[in-house]
Short mmCIF file of C-alpha atoms in Angstrom, two decimals:
data_model
loop_
_atom_site.label_atom_id
_atom_site.label_comp_id
_atom_site.label_asym_id
_atom_site.label_seq_id
_atom_site.Cartn_x
_atom_site.Cartn_y
_atom_site.Cartn_z
CA UNK A 1379 69.02 28.60 -14.94
CA UNK A 1380 72.47 27.53 -13.85
CA UNK A 1381 72.15 26.97 -10.10
CA UNK A 1382 75.85 26.56 -9.37
CA UNK A 1383 75.78 29.78 -7.31
CA UNK A 1384 73.80 27.84 -4.67
CA UNK A 1385 76.63 25.40 -3.90
CA UNK A 1386 77.81 27.27 -0.76
CA UNK A 1387 74.43 26.44 0.78
CA UNK A 1388 75.02 22.71 0.50
CA UNK A 1389 78.56 22.60 1.84
CA UNK A 1390 77.30 22.62 5.45
CA UNK A 1391 74.43 21.10 7.38
CA UNK A 1392 71.25 22.94 8.39
CA UNK A 1393 68.88 23.97 9.65
CA UNK A 1394 68.66 27.13 7.54
CA UNK A 1395 66.91 30.47 7.82
CA UNK A 1396 65.55 31.88 4.58
CA UNK A 1397 64.14 35.35 3.89
CA UNK A 1398 62.56 36.67 0.69
CA UNK A 1399 61.57 40.34 0.56
CA UNK A 1400 60.68 43.20 -1.76
CA UNK A 1401 63.30 45.97 -2.05
CA UNK A 1402 61.92 47.76 -5.13
CA UNK A 1403 60.52 50.59 -2.98
CA UNK A 1404 63.29 50.56 -0.41
CA UNK A 1405 64.39 54.14 -1.02
CA UNK A 1406 60.90 55.31 -0.04
CA UNK A 1407 60.85 53.36 3.22
CA UNK A 1408 61.14 55.39 6.39
CA UNK A 1409 63.64 54.13 8.98
CA UNK A 1410 60.74 53.20 11.24
CA UNK A 1411 59.21 50.97 8.58
CA UNK A 1412 62.55 49.25 8.03
CA UNK A 1413 62.92 48.56 11.74
CA UNK A 1414 59.41 47.13 11.84
CA UNK A 1415 60.29 44.83 8.95
CA UNK A 1416 63.47 43.70 10.67
CA UNK A 1417 61.53 42.98 13.87
CA UNK A 1418 58.91 41.06 11.87
CA UNK A 1419 61.61 38.88 10.27
CA UNK A 1420 63.21 38.19 13.66
CA UNK A 1421 59.86 37.33 15.26
CA UNK A 1422 58.91 35.03 12.39
CA UNK A 1423 62.21 33.14 12.44
CA UNK A 1424 62.17 32.85 16.22
CA UNK A 1425 58.65 31.49 16.11
CA UNK A 1426 59.72 28.91 13.53
CA UNK A 1427 62.53 27.71 15.80
CA UNK A 1428 65.60 29.59 14.56
CA UNK A 1429 68.44 30.09 17.04
CA UNK A 1430 69.26 33.52 18.39
CA UNK A 1431 72.65 33.84 16.67
CA UNK A 1432 71.19 33.15 13.22
CA UNK A 1433 68.29 35.56 13.80
CA UNK A 1434 70.74 38.27 14.88
CA UNK A 1435 72.91 37.70 11.80
CA UNK A 1436 69.91 38.09 9.48
CA UNK A 1437 68.67 41.24 11.22
CA UNK A 1438 72.16 42.75 11.22
CA UNK A 1439 72.47 42.13 7.49
CA UNK A 1440 69.08 43.71 6.84
CA UNK A 1441 69.89 46.73 9.02
CA UNK A 1442 73.17 47.31 7.18
CA UNK A 1443 71.72 46.72 3.73
CA UNK A 1444 72.16 49.36 1.05
CA UNK A 1445 68.48 49.87 0.30
CA UNK A 1446 69.13 52.02 -2.75
CA UNK A 1447 70.36 49.01 -4.75
CA UNK A 1448 68.68 48.50 -8.12
CA UNK A 1449 67.01 45.16 -7.52
CA UNK A 1450 63.40 44.11 -7.17
CA UNK A 1451 64.03 42.00 -4.10
CA UNK A 1452 66.51 40.14 -1.95
CA UNK A 1453 66.88 36.56 -0.73
CA UNK A 1454 69.02 35.76 2.32
CA UNK A 1455 70.09 32.36 3.63
CA UNK A 1456 71.74 31.95 7.01
CA UNK A 1457 72.79 29.18 9.37
CA UNK A 1458 74.84 28.85 12.55
CA UNK A 1459 74.94 32.61 13.11
CA UNK A 1460 76.14 33.52 9.60
CA UNK A 1461 74.49 34.85 6.44
CA UNK A 1462 75.95 32.55 3.79
CA UNK A 1463 74.20 33.89 0.69
CA UNK A 1464 72.55 37.25 -0.04
CA UNK A 1465 71.10 37.45 -3.55
CA UNK A 1466 69.34 40.10 -5.65
CA UNK A 1467 66.02 39.09 -7.22
CA UNK A 1468 64.67 40.07 -10.61
CA UNK A 1469 61.04 39.79 -9.43
CA UNK A 1470 59.64 41.28 -6.24
CA UNK A 1471 58.17 38.88 -3.68
CA UNK A 1472 54.61 39.92 -2.82
CA UNK A 1473 55.36 39.87 0.90
CA UNK A 1474 58.18 39.12 3.32
CA UNK A 1475 58.50 35.33 3.46
CA UNK A 1476 60.61 33.54 6.05
CA UNK A 1477 61.47 29.89 6.56
CA UNK A 1478 63.38 27.68 9.01
CA UNK A 1479 64.04 24.21 7.63
CA UNK A 1480 66.66 21.49 7.36
CA UNK A 1481 67.25 22.39 3.71
CA UNK A 1482 67.38 26.04 2.64
CA UNK A 1483 64.14 27.12 0.96
CA UNK A 1484 65.75 27.65 -2.44
CA UNK A 1485 63.05 26.55 -4.90
CA UNK A 1486 61.42 30.04 -5.17
CA UNK A 1487 64.71 31.39 -6.50
CA UNK A 1488 64.06 29.70 -9.84
CA UNK A 1489 61.09 32.03 -10.39
CA UNK A 1490 62.32 35.14 -8.55
CA UNK A 1491 65.78 35.19 -10.14
CA UNK A 1492 64.51 34.65 -13.66
CA UNK A 1493 66.36 33.12 -16.58
CA UNK A 1494 69.17 35.46 -17.61
CA UNK A 1495 71.71 33.57 -19.73
CA UNK A 1496 75.32 34.64 -19.39
CA UNK A 1497 76.58 36.57 -22.39
CA UNK A 1498 79.97 37.66 -23.67
CA UNK A 1499 79.84 41.18 -25.16
CA UNK A 1500 82.48 42.44 -27.59
CA UNK A 1501 82.80 46.16 -28.42
CA UNK A 1502 84.52 45.98 -31.80
CA UNK A 1503 86.35 48.61 -33.88
CA UNK A 1504 89.43 48.76 -36.09
CA UNK A 1505 91.80 48.66 -33.10
CA UNK A 1506 90.40 45.40 -31.74
CA UNK A 1507 87.70 44.69 -29.15
CA UNK A 1508 87.01 45.26 -25.48
CA UNK A 1509 85.22 42.31 -23.89
CA UNK A 1510 82.89 42.05 -20.93
CA UNK A 1511 80.90 39.24 -19.36
CA UNK A 1512 77.32 39.74 -18.18
CA UNK A 1513 75.68 37.13 -15.98
CA UNK A 1514 73.32 37.03 -13.02
CA UNK A 1515 76.06 38.39 -10.74
CA UNK A 1516 76.43 41.59 -12.80
CA UNK A 1517 78.83 42.93 -15.44
CA UNK A 1518 82.62 42.65 -15.36
CA UNK A 1519 85.53 43.17 -17.80
CA UNK A 1520 86.65 40.07 -19.66
CA UNK A 1521 89.85 41.34 -21.28
CA UNK A 1522 90.77 42.83 -24.61
CA UNK A 1523 91.52 41.50 -28.06
CA UNK A 1524 94.19 43.81 -29.47
CA UNK A 1525 94.49 44.16 -33.21
CA UNK A 1526 97.52 44.73 -35.38
CA UNK A 1527 98.47 48.39 -35.43
CA UNK A 1528 98.61 50.02 -38.85
CA UNK A 1529 101.81 51.98 -39.50
CA UNK A 1530 101.67 55.58 -40.65
CA UNK A 1531 102.42 56.75 -44.12
CA UNK A 1532 105.97 56.21 -45.23
CA UNK A 1533 108.12 55.74 -48.34
CA UNK A 1534 107.45 59.25 -49.61
CA UNK A 1535 109.58 58.59 -52.67
CA UNK A 1536 106.86 56.30 -53.99
CA UNK A 1537 104.62 57.84 -56.70
CA UNK A 1538 101.42 59.33 -55.23
CA UNK A 1539 98.89 57.09 -57.03
CA UNK A 1540 100.87 53.95 -56.28
CA UNK A 1541 101.42 55.08 -52.68
CA UNK A 1542 97.68 55.64 -52.08
CA UNK A 1543 96.91 52.14 -53.39
CA UNK A 1544 99.66 50.68 -51.21
CA UNK A 1545 98.40 52.56 -48.11
CA UNK A 1546 94.76 51.55 -48.58
CA UNK A 1547 95.79 47.95 -49.16
CA UNK A 1548 97.94 47.96 -46.00
CA UNK A 1549 95.02 49.34 -43.92
CA UNK A 1550 92.73 46.68 -45.37
CA UNK A 1551 95.20 43.90 -44.62
CA UNK A 1552 95.72 45.24 -41.11
CA UNK A 1553 92.00 45.17 -40.39
CA UNK A 1554 91.71 41.65 -41.81
CA UNK A 1555 94.41 40.53 -39.38
CA UNK A 1556 92.72 42.40 -36.51
CA UNK A 1557 89.39 40.69 -37.25
CA UNK A 1558 91.20 37.35 -37.22
CA UNK A 1559 92.70 38.11 -33.81
CA UNK A 1560 89.38 39.25 -32.35
CA UNK A 1561 87.61 36.14 -33.65
CA UNK A 1562 90.36 33.90 -32.24
CA UNK A 1563 90.07 35.53 -28.80
CA UNK A 1564 86.28 35.21 -28.82
CA UNK A 1565 86.52 31.53 -29.70
CA UNK A 1566 89.09 30.98 -26.93
CA UNK A 1567 86.95 32.70 -24.30
CA UNK A 1568 83.81 30.93 -25.51
CA UNK A 1569 85.50 27.54 -25.21
CA UNK A 1570 86.99 28.28 -21.78
CA UNK A 1571 84.00 30.17 -20.34
CA UNK A 1572 80.34 29.51 -19.58
CA UNK A 1573 78.59 32.13 -21.72
CA UNK A 1574 75.44 31.07 -23.57
CA UNK A 1575 75.28 34.03 -25.94
CA UNK A 1576 77.80 36.20 -27.80
CA UNK A 1577 76.86 39.80 -28.58
CA UNK A 1578 78.84 41.94 -31.04
CA UNK A 1579 78.54 45.71 -30.68
CA UNK A 1580 80.34 48.47 -32.55
CA UNK A 1581 80.84 49.55 -36.14
CA UNK A 1582 78.78 47.43 -38.55
CA UNK A 1583 81.62 46.61 -40.96
CA UNK A 1584 84.02 45.52 -38.25
CA UNK A 1585 81.56 43.45 -36.25
CA UNK A 1586 80.32 41.65 -39.37
CA UNK A 1587 83.88 40.85 -40.38
CA UNK A 1588 84.45 39.31 -36.97
CA UNK A 1589 81.21 37.33 -37.14
CA UNK A 1590 82.12 35.96 -40.58
CA UNK A 1591 85.28 34.48 -39.07
CA UNK A 1592 83.51 32.60 -36.28
CA UNK A 1593 82.72 28.88 -36.66
CA UNK A 1594 79.11 28.09 -37.45
CA UNK A 1595 78.16 26.75 -33.97
CA UNK A 1596 79.30 30.03 -32.42
CA UNK A 1597 77.70 32.17 -35.14
CA UNK A 1598 74.40 30.49 -34.27
CA UNK A 1599 74.78 31.83 -30.72
CA UNK A 1600 75.79 35.34 -31.85
CA UNK A 1601 73.69 38.51 -32.01
CA UNK A 1602 74.66 41.92 -33.40
CA UNK A 1603 73.40 45.17 -31.88
CA UNK A 1604 72.56 48.40 -33.65
CA UNK A 1605 73.85 50.61 -30.84
CA UNK A 1606 77.01 50.93 -28.84
CA UNK A 1607 80.68 51.06 -29.60
CA UNK A 1608 83.84 50.70 -27.60
CA UNK A 1609 84.45 54.45 -27.74
CA UNK A 1610 80.91 55.47 -26.87
CA UNK A 1611 80.58 53.05 -23.96
CA UNK A 1612 77.51 51.13 -23.02
CA UNK A 1613 74.44 53.27 -23.67
CA UNK A 1614 70.91 52.72 -22.40
CA UNK A 1615 69.86 51.70 -25.91
CA UNK A 1616 72.62 49.10 -26.03
CA UNK A 1617 71.67 47.79 -22.60
CA UNK A 1618 68.08 47.43 -23.77
CA UNK A 1619 69.19 45.52 -26.88
CA UNK A 1620 71.37 43.18 -24.81
CA UNK A 1621 68.55 42.55 -22.32
CA UNK A 1622 66.18 41.80 -25.21
CA UNK A 1623 68.66 39.37 -26.79
CA UNK A 1624 69.13 37.54 -23.48
CA UNK A 1625 65.36 37.33 -22.90
CA UNK A 1626 64.76 35.99 -26.42
CA UNK A 1627 67.48 33.40 -25.98
CA UNK A 1628 65.93 32.27 -22.69
CA UNK A 1629 62.46 32.05 -24.25
CA UNK A 1630 63.69 30.02 -27.22
CA UNK A 1631 65.73 27.73 -24.97
CA UNK A 1632 62.73 27.03 -22.72
CA UNK A 1633 60.58 26.18 -25.74
CA UNK A 1634 63.25 23.79 -27.01
CA UNK A 1635 63.49 22.03 -23.64
CA UNK A 1636 59.70 21.79 -23.32
CA UNK A 1637 59.49 20.27 -26.81
CA UNK A 1638 62.03 17.63 -25.72
CA UNK A 1639 60.04 16.98 -22.55
CA UNK A 1640 56.72 16.61 -24.35
CA UNK A 1641 58.24 14.31 -26.96
CA UNK A 1642 60.01 12.22 -24.33
CA UNK A 1643 57.36 11.71 -21.71
CA UNK A 1644 54.90 9.80 -23.88
CA UNK A 1645 51.35 9.57 -22.66
CA UNK A 1646 50.73 10.41 -18.98
CA UNK A 1647 51.34 7.32 -16.85
CA UNK A 1648 53.18 5.63 -19.69
CA UNK A 1649 56.68 4.17 -19.83
CA UNK A 1650 58.39 7.56 -19.66
CA UNK A 1651 57.50 7.66 -15.97
CA UNK A 1652 59.66 4.68 -15.08
CA UNK A 1653 58.64 1.23 -13.94
CA UNK A 1654 55.15 0.05 -13.08
CA UNK A 1655 55.35 1.70 -9.65
CA UNK A 1656 57.07 4.85 -10.87
CA UNK A 1657 60.27 4.06 -8.94
CA UNK A 1658 62.38 2.37 -11.60
CA UNK A 1659 64.66 4.19 -14.04
CA UNK A 1660 62.70 6.17 -16.64
CA UNK A 1661 62.59 4.27 -19.91
CA UNK A 1662 62.12 7.28 -22.17
CA UNK A 1663 63.58 10.75 -22.61
CA UNK A 1664 61.61 12.45 -19.82
CA UNK A 1665 60.43 11.90 -16.27
CA UNK A 1666 57.26 13.27 -14.69
CA UNK A 1667 55.96 13.17 -11.13
CA UNK A 1668 57.73 12.86 -7.79
CA UNK A 1669 58.88 9.18 -7.87
CA UNK A 1670 60.26 9.31 -11.42
CA UNK A 1671 61.97 12.68 -11.05
CA UNK A 1672 63.49 11.74 -7.68
CA UNK A 1673 64.89 8.58 -9.26
CA UNK A 1674 66.26 10.46 -12.28
CA UNK A 1675 67.95 13.08 -10.10
CA UNK A 1676 69.38 10.47 -7.74
CA UNK A 1677 70.93 8.64 -10.70
CA UNK A 1678 72.32 11.90 -12.20
CA UNK A 1679 70.16 11.11 -15.21
CA UNK A 1680 68.49 14.53 -15.61
CA UNK A 1681 69.84 17.20 -17.93
CA UNK A 1682 67.15 19.72 -16.97
CA UNK A 1683 64.86 19.85 -13.95
CA UNK A 1684 61.50 21.47 -14.72
CA UNK A 1685 59.51 23.24 -12.03
CA UNK A 1686 55.93 24.26 -12.75
CA UNK A 1687 54.62 27.64 -11.68
CA UNK A 1688 52.22 25.80 -9.38
CA UNK A 1689 51.61 22.19 -8.57
CA UNK A 1690 51.11 19.84 -5.68
CA UNK A 1691 54.16 17.73 -6.52
CA UNK A 1692 56.54 20.50 -5.50
CA UNK A 1693 55.09 20.54 -1.97
CA UNK A 1694 55.24 16.75 -1.74
CA UNK A 1695 57.23 15.48 1.25
CA UNK A 1696 60.34 13.43 0.52
CA UNK A 1697 63.05 12.03 2.77
CA UNK A 1698 66.66 13.18 2.64
CA UNK A 1699 70.07 12.45 4.07
CA UNK A 1700 73.15 14.68 4.35
CA UNK A 1701 74.27 13.98 0.75
CA UNK A 1702 72.51 15.47 -2.27
CA UNK A 1703 71.95 12.01 -3.79
CA UNK A 1704 70.22 10.80 -0.64
CA UNK A 1705 66.64 11.65 -1.51
CA UNK A 1706 63.76 9.17 -1.49
CA UNK A 1707 59.99 9.13 -1.68
CA UNK A 1708 59.67 6.89 1.38
CA UNK A 1709 61.59 6.89 4.65
CA UNK A 1710 62.42 3.20 4.29
CA UNK A 1711 64.02 3.89 0.91
CA UNK A 1712 66.24 6.56 2.46
CA UNK A 1713 67.29 4.13 5.17
CA UNK A 1714 68.12 1.57 2.52
CA UNK A 1715 70.51 4.16 1.06
CA UNK A 1716 72.40 4.22 4.34
CA UNK A 1717 70.74 7.28 5.90
CA UNK A 1718 70.47 6.60 9.65
CA UNK A 1719 68.02 9.38 10.45
CA UNK A 1720 66.17 10.55 7.34
CA UNK A 1721 64.74 14.09 7.52
CA UNK A 1722 61.55 15.26 5.77
CA UNK A 1723 61.86 18.00 3.15
CA UNK A 1724 59.86 19.57 0.35
CA UNK A 1725 60.40 17.82 -2.98
CA UNK A 1726 61.27 21.02 -4.86
CA UNK A 1727 63.96 22.05 -2.36
CA UNK A 1728 65.45 18.55 -2.21
CA UNK A 1729 65.57 18.31 -5.99
CA UNK A 1730 67.08 21.79 -6.29
CA UNK A 1731 69.86 20.60 -3.96
CA UNK A 1732 70.44 17.56 -6.18
CA UNK A 1733 70.43 19.75 -9.30
CA UNK A 1734 72.95 22.18 -7.80
CA UNK A 1735 75.46 19.50 -6.81
CA UNK A 1736 75.06 17.61 -10.12
CA UNK A 1737 75.28 20.80 -12.27
CA UNK A 1738 71.80 20.13 -13.64
CA UNK A 1739 69.97 23.01 -15.29
CA UNK A 1740 66.74 24.21 -13.62
CA UNK A 1741 63.94 25.90 -15.55
CA UNK A 1742 60.60 27.28 -14.40
CA UNK A 1743 57.61 26.68 -16.67
CA UNK A 1744 55.50 29.87 -16.59
CA UNK A 1745 51.74 29.90 -16.38
CA UNK A 1746 50.15 29.42 -19.78
CA UNK A 1747 52.75 26.92 -21.06
CA UNK A 1748 52.17 23.18 -20.99
CA UNK A 1749 54.66 21.65 -18.57
CA UNK A 1750 54.83 18.64 -16.27
CA UNK A 1751 51.60 17.58 -14.62
CA UNK A 1752 51.83 18.31 -10.91
CA UNK A 1753 54.72 20.72 -11.40
CA UNK A 1754 57.75 18.40 -11.44
CA UNK A 1755 59.46 16.99 -14.52
CA UNK A 1756 62.85 16.36 -16.06
CA UNK A 1757 64.46 16.02 -19.47
CA UNK A 1758 66.96 13.18 -19.34
CA UNK A 1759 70.53 12.87 -20.51
CA UNK A 1760 70.05 9.16 -21.13
CA UNK A 1761 67.33 6.60 -20.52
CA UNK A 1762 66.95 2.86 -20.20
#
């Protein structure tokens, strides 16, 4: 998961109020039940120490929420009397969960938001292609690749058989040029954008012609759908195909990252965990456990932060300063970094902050898959 959307939370100091709640049955909730939920959230935050202005901002947002939205849940983060981030969730929280802490309680987002890679969708036909981008913020237009327009029949003085050959050849050449233009625009947007997956929809002949013109690295990230065309719009069947392609990409990507982690960590307690005390730079391609992962994140060494579905390491207390790189296992270490008054924080939230600021990918390892012992691990960009 790309956690760049969390950056607004780390542009200002805390403390922060956090709320996770189920909205999947919101249309069935009576107004009285909603008011009770709002009062519960306010009471919980007040009891945890939140200031009145921040509590009021959260309750006001909940009271004005459009409960008919198609999301399983919501997560809100507020500070200093303002709701800074209000996010839809792919998975419903079991209960209303509130928090008041120096760092926003962001680690659950990795599981509740899910892994939905951004994809560029092209609806292709003989006139060109309409493009749209789908990511975890929704769906939006991404422009149009216009093809070369074929001219109508002309030159009536030409013999009929020769004219028909000439016309068919012109149409064929026009489509070849259109496919070239569509492929060029897709390559430009792929290079300039942040999509992980390209999906081609539309007429089979046209979309295959476009795919054949893409460079091999992009073809490897490209899927074709059986349904949908630019004229017909985006049908339910097409949406289901796109969702399936995104889910399969996410599954395959997680397996690839876990293979790298398993190969890089060596035996538990071995050199992949850093120095003899676990605080030195990791000497292999992976880090595991709180000291090694904290060190890797502080050094901007991690390409991917791995969070287990459960594990004591995630609840481990670390010490932080105002900057994302100021995270340490011991208070004295934080002071040695120049932090005058280190604050305690959960390891998973502190590391999520570091990952967000450093543009490090974050992945959740589901139950049933072998991940880092204790719940915290990292695949490294480089190692000693």
